[in-house]
């Protein structure tokens, strides 16, 4: 009889479990993910550090590199003073000759020439002076004249200070100057571009009249003029507005064709 009661209780309990199993929803078992903690010889690593390590190794989650820059203008100091001038460098080689330049502007109209004649005049003479003193300012300096005493047929050009030979022949020329105290006097009588005579006076505490003269055989077209020559000493000739101390003369002695 006791066995029958125990069997009945088992059957009832089984039925109740079956009803409860059918009426209640099933819940899935919770799965836990395993995270490596540490090895035998390692320190424990937190879950956040492990996750950061996995993200940094992935290119999609890589952190950009930051490169700092420095503004040089902030570090730049004030402009310094200019240094001393250096020594001149060595002279370079002479360069090649350049191309020919353009033609210059047309010059001014010159003075009218001497009056023409049906029969050529076989005469020539001039006498000119200078009222202003002159100091040499260059190695060679042209001497010009401002006073005209005689200028037959205008053979002496007052603008250029040169006598132009229109009649070939033998000429006589003379040059008279007044020296300057304590200054050298050094002049050349020129034929074309060549010196043919020298007028010279040494520096002195007294000023004196100094002269030079000569004869020249000239061809038509040649020129005679005066040039000042500067050396180591100061070179000068004296004159003044009230008087003429510098005189240049010339005349034809014998023409080449009579």
PDB file of C-alpha atoms in Angstrom:
ATOM      1  CA  UNK A   1       0.000   0.000   0.000  1.00  0.00           C
ATOM      2  CA  UNK A   2       2.875   2.386   0.769  1.00  0.00           C
ATOM      3  CA  UNK A   3       4.489   1.601  -2.545  1.00  0.00           C
ATOM      4  CA  UNK A   4       1.361   2.546  -4.416  1.00  0.00           C
ATOM      5  CA  UNK A   5       1.242   5.960  -2.671  1.00  0.00           C
ATOM      6  CA  UNK A   6       4.930   6.750  -3.479  1.00  0.00           C
ATOM      7  CA  UNK A   7       4.414   5.820  -7.105  1.00  0.00           C
ATOM      8  CA  UNK A   8       1.413   8.134  -7.303  1.00  0.00           C
ATOM      9  CA  UNK A   9       3.437  11.016  -5.919  1.00  0.00           C
ATOM     10  CA  UNK A  10       6.189  10.515  -8.545  1.00  0.00           C
ATOM     11  CA  UNK A  11       3.663  10.539 -11.360  1.00  0.00           C
ATOM     12  CA  UNK A  12       2.115  13.771 -10.045  1.00  0.00           C
ATOM     13  CA  UNK A  13       5.432  15.473  -9.703  1.00  0.00           C
ATOM     14  CA  UNK A  14       6.388  14.518 -13.259  1.00  0.00           C
ATOM     15  CA  UNK A  15       3.116  15.910 -14.633  1.00  0.00           C
ATOM     16  CA  UNK A  16       3.549  19.184 -12.799  1.00  0.00           C
ATOM     17  CA  UNK A  17       7.094  19.562 -14.198  1.00  0.00           C
ATOM     18  CA  UNK A  18       5.786  18.887 -17.686  1.00  0.00           C
ATOM     19  CA  UNK A  19       3.097  21.561 -17.326  1.00  0.00           C
ATOM     20  CA  UNK A  20       5.552  24.098 -16.013  1.00  0.00           C
ATOM     21  CA  UNK A  21       7.947  23.288 -18.818  1.00  0.00           C
ATOM     22  CA  UNK A  22       5.247  23.885 -21.459  1.00  0.00           C
ATOM     23  CA  UNK A  23       3.863  27.100 -19.878  1.00  0.00           C
ATOM     24  CA  UNK A  24       7.116  29.028 -19.171  1.00  0.00           C
ATOM     25  CA  UNK A  25       9.459  30.325 -21.933  1.00  0.00           C
ATOM     26  CA  UNK A  26      12.895  28.907 -22.167  1.00  0.00           C
ATOM     27  CA  UNK A  27      15.874  31.161 -21.472  1.00  0.00           C
ATOM     28  CA  UNK A  28      19.093  30.690 -23.375  1.00  0.00           C
ATOM     29  CA  UNK A  29      22.120  29.962 -21.283  1.00  0.00           C
ATOM     30  CA  UNK A  30      24.432  33.016 -20.864  1.00  0.00           C
ATOM     31  CA  UNK A  31      27.738  32.670 -22.597  1.00  0.00           C
ATOM     32  CA  UNK A  32      30.679  34.455 -21.067  1.00  0.00           C
ATOM     33  CA  UNK A  33      33.540  35.618 -23.291  1.00  0.00           C
ATOM     34  CA  UNK A  34      36.975  34.692 -22.187  1.00  0.00           C
ATOM     35  CA  UNK A  35      39.535  37.473 -21.816  1.00  0.00           C
ATOM     36  CA  UNK A  36      43.187  36.682 -21.395  1.00  0.00           C
ATOM     37  CA  UNK A  37      44.217  37.970 -18.094  1.00  0.00           C
ATOM     38  CA  UNK A  38      47.877  37.235 -17.661  1.00  0.00           C
ATOM     39  CA  UNK A  39      50.498  34.605 -17.941  1.00  0.00           C
ATOM     40  CA  UNK A  40      52.459  33.063 -15.188  1.00  0.00           C
ATOM     41  CA  UNK A  41      55.128  35.818 -15.334  1.00  0.00           C
ATOM     42  CA  UNK A  42      52.901  38.793 -16.409  1.00  0.00           C
ATOM     43  CA  UNK A  43      50.948  41.421 -14.518  1.00  0.00           C
ATOM     44  CA  UNK A  44      47.155  41.516 -14.897  1.00  0.00           C
ATOM     45  CA  UNK A  45      45.924  43.692 -17.779  1.00  0.00           C
ATOM     46  CA  UNK A  46      42.638  45.521 -17.595  1.00  0.00           C
ATOM     47  CA  UNK A  47      39.884  44.974 -20.162  1.00  0.00           C
ATOM     48  CA  UNK A  48      40.117  48.649 -21.298  1.00  0.00           C
ATOM     49  CA  UNK A  49      43.857  48.367 -21.980  1.00  0.00           C
ATOM     50  CA  UNK A  50      43.331  45.153 -23.915  1.00  0.00           C
ATOM     51  CA  UNK A  51      40.594  46.774 -26.003  1.00  0.00           C
ATOM     52  CA  UNK A  52      42.827  49.860 -26.737  1.00  0.00           C
ATOM     53  CA  UNK A  53      45.619  47.527 -27.872  1.00  0.00           C
ATOM     54  CA  UNK A  54      43.265  45.764 -30.320  1.00  0.00           C
ATOM     55  CA  UNK A  55      41.946  49.091 -31.691  1.00  0.00           C
ATOM     56  CA  UNK A  56      45.432  50.619 -32.146  1.00  0.00           C
ATOM     57  CA  UNK A  57      46.603  47.619 -34.168  1.00  0.00           C
ATOM     58  CA  UNK A  58      43.652  48.047 -36.560  1.00  0.00           C
ATOM     59  CA  UNK A  59      44.332  50.666 -39.351  1.00  0.00           C
ATOM     60  CA  UNK A  60      40.709  51.836 -39.134  1.00  0.00           C
ATOM     61  CA  UNK A  61      41.213  52.872 -35.493  1.00  0.00           C
ATOM     62  CA  UNK A  62      44.840  54.150 -35.757  1.00  0.00           C
ATOM     63  CA  UNK A  63      45.587  57.425 -33.952  1.00  0.00           C
ATOM     64  CA  UNK A  64      47.103  60.152 -36.269  1.00  0.00           C
ATOM     65  CA  UNK A  65      50.666  61.234 -35.535  1.00  0.00           C
ATOM     66  CA  UNK A  66      51.074  64.800 -34.382  1.00  0.00           C
ATOM     67  CA  UNK A  67      54.178  66.667 -35.689  1.00  0.00           C
ATOM     68  CA  UNK A  68      54.792  69.952 -33.870  1.00  0.00           C
ATOM     69  CA  UNK A  69      55.985  72.968 -35.967  1.00  0.00           C
ATOM     70  CA  UNK A  70      58.030  75.953 -34.843  1.00  0.00           C
ATOM     71  CA  UNK A  71      57.360  79.475 -36.155  1.00  0.00           C
ATOM     72  CA  UNK A  72      60.829  80.716 -37.204  1.00  0.00           C
ATOM     73  CA  UNK A  73      59.663  84.352 -37.348  1.00  0.00           C
ATOM     74  CA  UNK A  74      59.184  84.276 -33.596  1.00  0.00           C
ATOM     75  CA  UNK A  75      62.772  83.098 -33.067  1.00  0.00           C
ATOM     76  CA  UNK A  76      64.299  85.528 -35.660  1.00  0.00           C
ATOM     77  CA  UNK A  77      66.349  88.283 -34.042  1.00  0.00           C
ATOM     78  CA  UNK A  78      66.741  91.936 -34.994  1.00  0.00           C
ATOM     79  CA  UNK A  79      68.760  92.966 -38.079  1.00  0.00           C
ATOM     80  CA  UNK A  80      72.414  93.531 -37.278  1.00  0.00           C
ATOM     81  CA  UNK A  81      74.576  96.488 -38.233  1.00  0.00           C
ATOM     82  CA  UNK A  82      76.384  96.621 -41.578  1.00  0.00           C
ATOM     83  CA  UNK A  83      79.912  95.330 -41.445  1.00  0.00           C
ATOM     84  CA  UNK A  84      83.040  97.097 -42.642  1.00  0.00           C
ATOM     85  CA  UNK A  85      83.724  97.343 -46.353  1.00  0.00           C
ATOM     86  CA  UNK A  86      85.889  94.490 -47.562  1.00  0.00           C
ATOM     87  CA  UNK A  87      89.017  94.674 -49.646  1.00  0.00           C
ATOM     88  CA  UNK A  88      88.521  94.970 -53.418  1.00  0.00           C
ATOM     89  CA  UNK A  89      88.748  91.711 -55.281  1.00  0.00           C
ATOM     90  CA  UNK A  90      91.278  90.813 -57.926  1.00  0.00           C
ATOM     91  CA  UNK A  91      90.897  92.366 -61.353  1.00  0.00           C
ATOM     92  CA  UNK A  92      89.189  89.998 -63.739  1.00  0.00           C
ATOM     93  CA  UNK A  93      90.200  89.181 -67.258  1.00  0.00           C
ATOM     94  CA  UNK A  94      89.408  91.625 -69.998  1.00  0.00           C
ATOM     95  CA  UNK A  95      86.133  90.738 -71.661  1.00  0.00           C
ATOM     96  CA  UNK A  96      85.476  90.368 -75.325  1.00  0.00           C
ATOM     97  CA  UNK A  97      84.763  93.420 -77.400  1.00  0.00           C
ATOM     98  CA  UNK A  98      81.064  94.196 -77.531  1.00  0.00           C
ATOM     99  CA  UNK A  99      78.889  94.848 -80.513  1.00  0.00           C
ATOM    100  CA  UNK A 100      78.970  98.212 -82.219  1.00  0.00           C
ATOM    101  CA  UNK A 101      76.529 100.654 -80.641  1.00  0.00           C
ATOM    102  CA  UNK A 102      73.813 102.651 -82.293  1.00  0.00           C
ATOM    103  CA  UNK A 103      74.616 105.854 -84.132  1.00  0.00           C
ATOM    104  CA  UNK A 104      74.524 108.951 -81.936  1.00  0.00           C
ATOM    105  CA  UNK A 105      72.332 111.974 -82.392  1.00  0.00           C
ATOM    106  CA  UNK A 106      73.179 114.499 -85.055  1.00  0.00           C
ATOM    107  CA  UNK A 107      75.400 117.288 -83.759  1.00  0.00           C
ATOM    108  CA  UNK A 108      74.705 120.996 -83.810  1.00  0.00           C
ATOM    109  CA  UNK A 109      75.284 123.062 -86.894  1.00  0.00           C
ATOM    110  CA  UNK A 110      78.843 124.385 -87.085  1.00  0.00           C
ATOM    111  CA  UNK A 111      80.040 127.913 -87.689  1.00  0.00           C
ATOM    112  CA  UNK A 112      80.029 129.207 -91.259  1.00  0.00           C
ATOM    113  CA  UNK A 113      83.270 128.696 -93.165  1.00  0.00           C
ATOM    114  CA  UNK A 114      85.393 131.386 -94.802  1.00  0.00           C
ATOM    115  CA  UNK A 115      83.986 133.273 -97.721  1.00  0.00           C
ATOM    116  CA  UNK A 116      84.789 131.718-101.070  1.00  0.00           C
ATOM    117  CA  UNK A 117      86.541 133.524-103.928  1.00  0.00           C
ATOM    118  CA  UNK A 118      86.868 132.965-107.637  1.00  0.00           C
ATOM    119  CA  UNK A 119      90.633 133.049-107.214  1.00  0.00           C
ATOM    120  CA  UNK A 120      91.984 131.315-104.104  1.00  0.00           C
ATOM    121  CA  UNK A 121      93.576 133.792-101.679  1.00  0.00           C
ATOM    122  CA  UNK A 122      97.107 132.801-100.700  1.00  0.00           C
ATOM    123  CA  UNK A 123      96.942 134.512 -97.310  1.00  0.00           C
ATOM    124  CA  UNK A 124      96.323 133.291 -93.745  1.00  0.00           C
ATOM    125  CA  UNK A 125      96.811 135.026 -90.391  1.00  0.00           C
ATOM    126  CA  UNK A 126      95.271 135.052 -86.916  1.00  0.00           C
ATOM    127  CA  UNK A 127      95.871 136.501 -83.436  1.00  0.00           C
ATOM    128  CA  UNK A 128      93.656 135.461 -80.514  1.00  0.00           C
ATOM    129  CA  UNK A 129      93.823 135.907 -76.725  1.00  0.00           C
ATOM    130  CA  UNK A 130      92.355 134.640 -73.458  1.00  0.00           C
ATOM    131  CA  UNK A 131      91.145 136.874 -70.608  1.00  0.00           C
ATOM    132  CA  UNK A 132      90.366 134.118 -68.108  1.00  0.00           C
ATOM    133  CA  UNK A 133      92.965 132.212 -66.058  1.00  0.00           C
ATOM    134  CA  UNK A 134      93.124 128.430 -66.394  1.00  0.00           C
ATOM    135  CA  UNK A 135      94.000 125.639 -63.963  1.00  0.00           C
ATOM    136  CA  UNK A 136      94.619 122.133 -65.228  1.00  0.00           C
ATOM    137  CA  UNK A 137      91.934 119.736 -64.022  1.00  0.00           C
ATOM    138  CA  UNK A 138      92.835 116.734 -66.160  1.00  0.00           C
ATOM    139  CA  UNK A 139      95.897 114.987 -67.577  1.00  0.00           C
ATOM    140  CA  UNK A 140      95.423 116.790 -70.906  1.00  0.00           C
ATOM    141  CA  UNK A 141      93.316 119.925 -71.213  1.00  0.00           C
ATOM    142  CA  UNK A 142      92.449 121.876 -74.355  1.00  0.00           C
ATOM    143  CA  UNK A 143      93.166 125.637 -74.187  1.00  0.00           C
ATOM    144  CA  UNK A 144      90.479 127.802 -75.787  1.00  0.00           C
ATOM    145  CA  UNK A 145      90.424 131.557 -76.445  1.00  0.00           C
ATOM    146  CA  UNK A 146      87.761 134.239 -75.958  1.00  0.00           C
ATOM    147  CA  UNK A 147      89.265 137.309 -77.608  1.00  0.00           C
ATOM    148  CA  UNK A 148      89.755 137.766 -81.367  1.00  0.00           C
ATOM    149  CA  UNK A 149      92.302 140.334 -82.610  1.00  0.00           C
ATOM    150  CA  UNK A 150      92.859 139.142 -86.185  1.00  0.00           C
ATOM    151  CA  UNK A 151      91.190 136.188 -87.886  1.00  0.00           C
ATOM    152  CA  UNK A 152      91.679 136.471 -91.634  1.00  0.00           C
ATOM    153  CA  UNK A 153      88.994 134.559 -93.528  1.00  0.00           C
ATOM    154  CA  UNK A 154      88.041 132.910 -90.218  1.00  0.00           C
ATOM    155  CA  UNK A 155      90.711 130.227 -90.540  1.00  0.00           C
ATOM    156  CA  UNK A 156      90.941 130.086 -86.721  1.00  0.00           C
ATOM    157  CA  UNK A 157      87.867 128.440 -85.173  1.00  0.00           C
ATOM    158  CA  UNK A 158      87.037 130.277 -81.931  1.00  0.00           C
ATOM    159  CA  UNK A 159      84.628 127.523 -80.875  1.00  0.00           C
ATOM    160  CA  UNK A 160      87.158 124.677 -81.036  1.00  0.00           C
ATOM    161  CA  UNK A 161      90.275 126.778 -80.356  1.00  0.00           C
ATOM    162  CA  UNK A 162      92.086 125.354 -83.420  1.00  0.00           C
ATOM    163  CA  UNK A 163      93.662 126.869 -86.525  1.00  0.00           C
ATOM    164  CA  UNK A 164      92.571 125.025 -89.677  1.00  0.00           C
ATOM    165  CA  UNK A 165      94.956 125.112 -92.632  1.00  0.00           C
ATOM    166  CA  UNK A 166      93.114 126.053 -95.834  1.00  0.00           C
ATOM    167  CA  UNK A 167      96.277 127.152 -97.658  1.00  0.00           C
ATOM    168  CA  UNK A 168      99.201 124.696 -97.628  1.00  0.00           C
ATOM    169  CA  UNK A 169     102.626 126.198 -96.945  1.00  0.00           C
ATOM    170  CA  UNK A 170     105.086 127.324 -94.268  1.00  0.00           C
ATOM    171  CA  UNK A 171     103.569 129.020 -91.196  1.00  0.00           C
ATOM    172  CA  UNK A 172     104.974 130.870 -88.209  1.00  0.00           C
ATOM    173  CA  UNK A 173     103.320 130.377 -84.791  1.00  0.00           C
ATOM    174  CA  UNK A 174     103.984 131.980 -81.384  1.00  0.00           C
ATOM    175  CA  UNK A 175     102.476 131.424 -77.934  1.00  0.00           C
ATOM    176  CA  UNK A 176     102.790 133.893 -75.028  1.00  0.00           C
ATOM    177  CA  UNK A 177     101.511 133.197 -71.497  1.00  0.00           C
ATOM    178  CA  UNK A 178     101.795 134.612 -67.980  1.00  0.00           C
ATOM    179  CA  UNK A 179     102.878 132.157 -65.274  1.00  0.00           C
ATOM    180  CA  UNK A 180     101.250 131.844 -61.830  1.00  0.00           C
ATOM    181  CA  UNK A 181     103.120 132.286 -58.551  1.00  0.00           C
ATOM    182  CA  UNK A 182     104.299 128.980 -57.021  1.00  0.00           C
ATOM    183  CA  UNK A 183     102.641 126.979 -59.794  1.00  0.00           C
ATOM    184  CA  UNK A 184     104.064 125.085 -62.737  1.00  0.00           C
ATOM    185  CA  UNK A 185     103.421 126.118 -66.339  1.00  0.00           C
ATOM    186  CA  UNK A 186     103.476 123.322 -68.910  1.00  0.00           C
ATOM    187  CA  UNK A 187     101.909 123.719 -72.371  1.00  0.00           C
ATOM    188  CA  UNK A 188     102.139 121.854 -75.693  1.00  0.00           C
ATOM    189  CA  UNK A 189     101.920 123.358 -79.156  1.00  0.00           C
ATOM    190  CA  UNK A 190     100.041 120.674 -81.094  1.00  0.00           C
ATOM    191  CA  UNK A 191      99.989 119.741 -84.774  1.00  0.00           C
ATOM    192  CA  UNK A 192      96.937 117.559 -85.285  1.00  0.00           C
ATOM    193  CA  UNK A 193      97.244 115.062 -82.374  1.00  0.00           C
ATOM    194  CA  UNK A 194     101.031 115.269 -81.877  1.00  0.00           C
ATOM    195  CA  UNK A 195     102.943 117.724 -79.680  1.00  0.00           C
ATOM    196  CA  UNK A 196     105.627 119.621 -81.649  1.00  0.00           C
ATOM    197  CA  UNK A 197     106.853 122.173 -79.057  1.00  0.00           C
ATOM    198  CA  UNK A 198     106.717 122.754 -75.288  1.00  0.00           C
ATOM    199  CA  UNK A 199     106.344 125.941 -73.275  1.00  0.00           C
ATOM    200  CA  UNK A 200     107.546 125.334 -69.716  1.00  0.00           C
ATOM    201  CA  UNK A 201     108.235 127.391 -66.579  1.00  0.00           C
ATOM    202  CA  UNK A 202     109.155 126.072 -63.126  1.00  0.00           C
ATOM    203  CA  UNK A 203     107.231 127.169 -60.007  1.00  0.00           C
ATOM    204  CA  UNK A 204     108.567 130.444 -58.628  1.00  0.00           C
ATOM    205  CA  UNK A 205     107.616 133.146 -56.141  1.00  0.00           C
ATOM    206  CA  UNK A 206     107.489 135.544 -59.094  1.00  0.00           C
ATOM    207  CA  UNK A 207     105.149 135.389 -62.062  1.00  0.00           C
ATOM    208  CA  UNK A 208     106.765 136.000 -65.457  1.00  0.00           C
ATOM    209  CA  UNK A 209     105.859 136.203 -69.137  1.00  0.00           C
ATOM    210  CA  UNK A 210     106.910 133.077 -71.000  1.00  0.00           C
ATOM    211  CA  UNK A 211     106.839 132.507 -74.779  1.00  0.00           C
ATOM    212  CA  UNK A 212     107.476 129.853 -77.423  1.00  0.00           C
ATOM    213  CA  UNK A 213     107.567 130.122 -81.225  1.00  0.00           C
ATOM    214  CA  UNK A 214     108.236 127.885 -84.243  1.00  0.00           C
ATOM    215  CA  UNK A 215     107.589 127.407 -87.961  1.00  0.00           C
ATOM    216  CA  UNK A 216     105.621 124.509 -89.400  1.00  0.00           C
ATOM    217  CA  UNK A 217     105.125 123.162 -92.901  1.00  0.00           C
ATOM    218  CA  UNK A 218     101.401 122.447 -93.088  1.00  0.00           C
ATOM    219  CA  UNK A 219      99.278 120.582 -95.584  1.00  0.00           C
ATOM    220  CA  UNK A 220      95.712 121.553 -96.325  1.00  0.00           C
ATOM    221  CA  UNK A 221      93.357 120.173 -93.660  1.00  0.00           C
ATOM    222  CA  UNK A 222      95.907 120.022 -90.810  1.00  0.00           C
ATOM    223  CA  UNK A 223      95.243 121.762 -87.486  1.00  0.00           C
ATOM    224  CA  UNK A 224      97.381 123.643 -84.939  1.00  0.00           C
ATOM    225  CA  UNK A 225      96.231 124.219 -81.318  1.00  0.00           C
ATOM    226  CA  UNK A 226      97.408 124.506 -77.665  1.00  0.00           C
ATOM    227  CA  UNK A 227      97.118 121.880 -74.913  1.00  0.00           C
ATOM    228  CA  UNK A 228      97.831 122.084 -71.196  1.00  0.00           C
ATOM    229  CA  UNK A 229      99.707 119.098 -69.727  1.00  0.00           C
ATOM    230  CA  UNK A 230      99.296 118.183 -66.046  1.00  0.00           C
ATOM    231  CA  UNK A 231     102.035 116.375 -64.111  1.00  0.00           C
ATOM    232  CA  UNK A 232     102.517 115.833 -60.356  1.00  0.00           C
ATOM    233  CA  UNK A 233     102.456 119.584 -59.599  1.00  0.00           C
ATOM    234  CA  UNK A 234      99.571 121.998 -60.071  1.00  0.00           C
ATOM    235  CA  UNK A 235      99.638 123.571 -63.514  1.00  0.00           C
ATOM    236  CA  UNK A 236      98.131 127.000 -64.289  1.00  0.00           C
ATOM    237  CA  UNK A 237      98.359 130.104 -66.498  1.00  0.00           C
ATOM    238  CA  UNK A 238      97.302 133.565 -65.361  1.00  0.00           C
ATOM    239  CA  UNK A 239      95.099 136.203 -66.991  1.00  0.00           C
ATOM    240  CA  UNK A 240      92.348 138.645 -66.006  1.00  0.00           C
ATOM    241  CA  UNK A 241      89.285 140.313 -67.506  1.00  0.00           C
ATOM    242  CA  UNK A 242      90.835 143.771 -67.737  1.00  0.00           C
ATOM    243  CA  UNK A 243      93.975 142.655 -69.603  1.00  0.00           C
ATOM    244  CA  UNK A 244      95.025 139.857 -71.947  1.00  0.00           C
ATOM    245  CA  UNK A 245      98.022 137.830 -70.745  1.00  0.00           C
ATOM    246  CA  UNK A 246      97.612 134.781 -73.004  1.00  0.00           C
ATOM    247  CA  UNK A 247      98.085 135.273 -76.772  1.00  0.00           C
ATOM    248  CA  UNK A 248      98.324 132.777 -79.656  1.00  0.00           C
ATOM    249  CA  UNK A 249      99.476 134.012 -83.107  1.00  0.00           C
ATOM    250  CA  UNK A 250     100.056 132.467 -86.512  1.00  0.00           C
ATOM    251  CA  UNK A 251     100.449 133.533 -90.140  1.00  0.00           C
ATOM    252  CA  UNK A 252     101.431 132.135 -93.521  1.00  0.00           C
ATOM    253  CA  UNK A 253     105.026 132.864 -94.621  1.00  0.00           C
ATOM    254  CA  UNK A 254     105.159 131.091 -97.963  1.00  0.00           C
ATOM    255  CA  UNK A 255     102.357 129.149 -99.669  1.00  0.00           C
ATOM    256  CA  UNK A 256     103.108 125.791-101.226  1.00  0.00           C
ATOM    257  CA  UNK A 257     101.801 126.985-104.666  1.00  0.00           C
ATOM    258  CA  UNK A 258     102.226 130.643-105.730  1.00  0.00           C
TER     259      UNK A 258
END
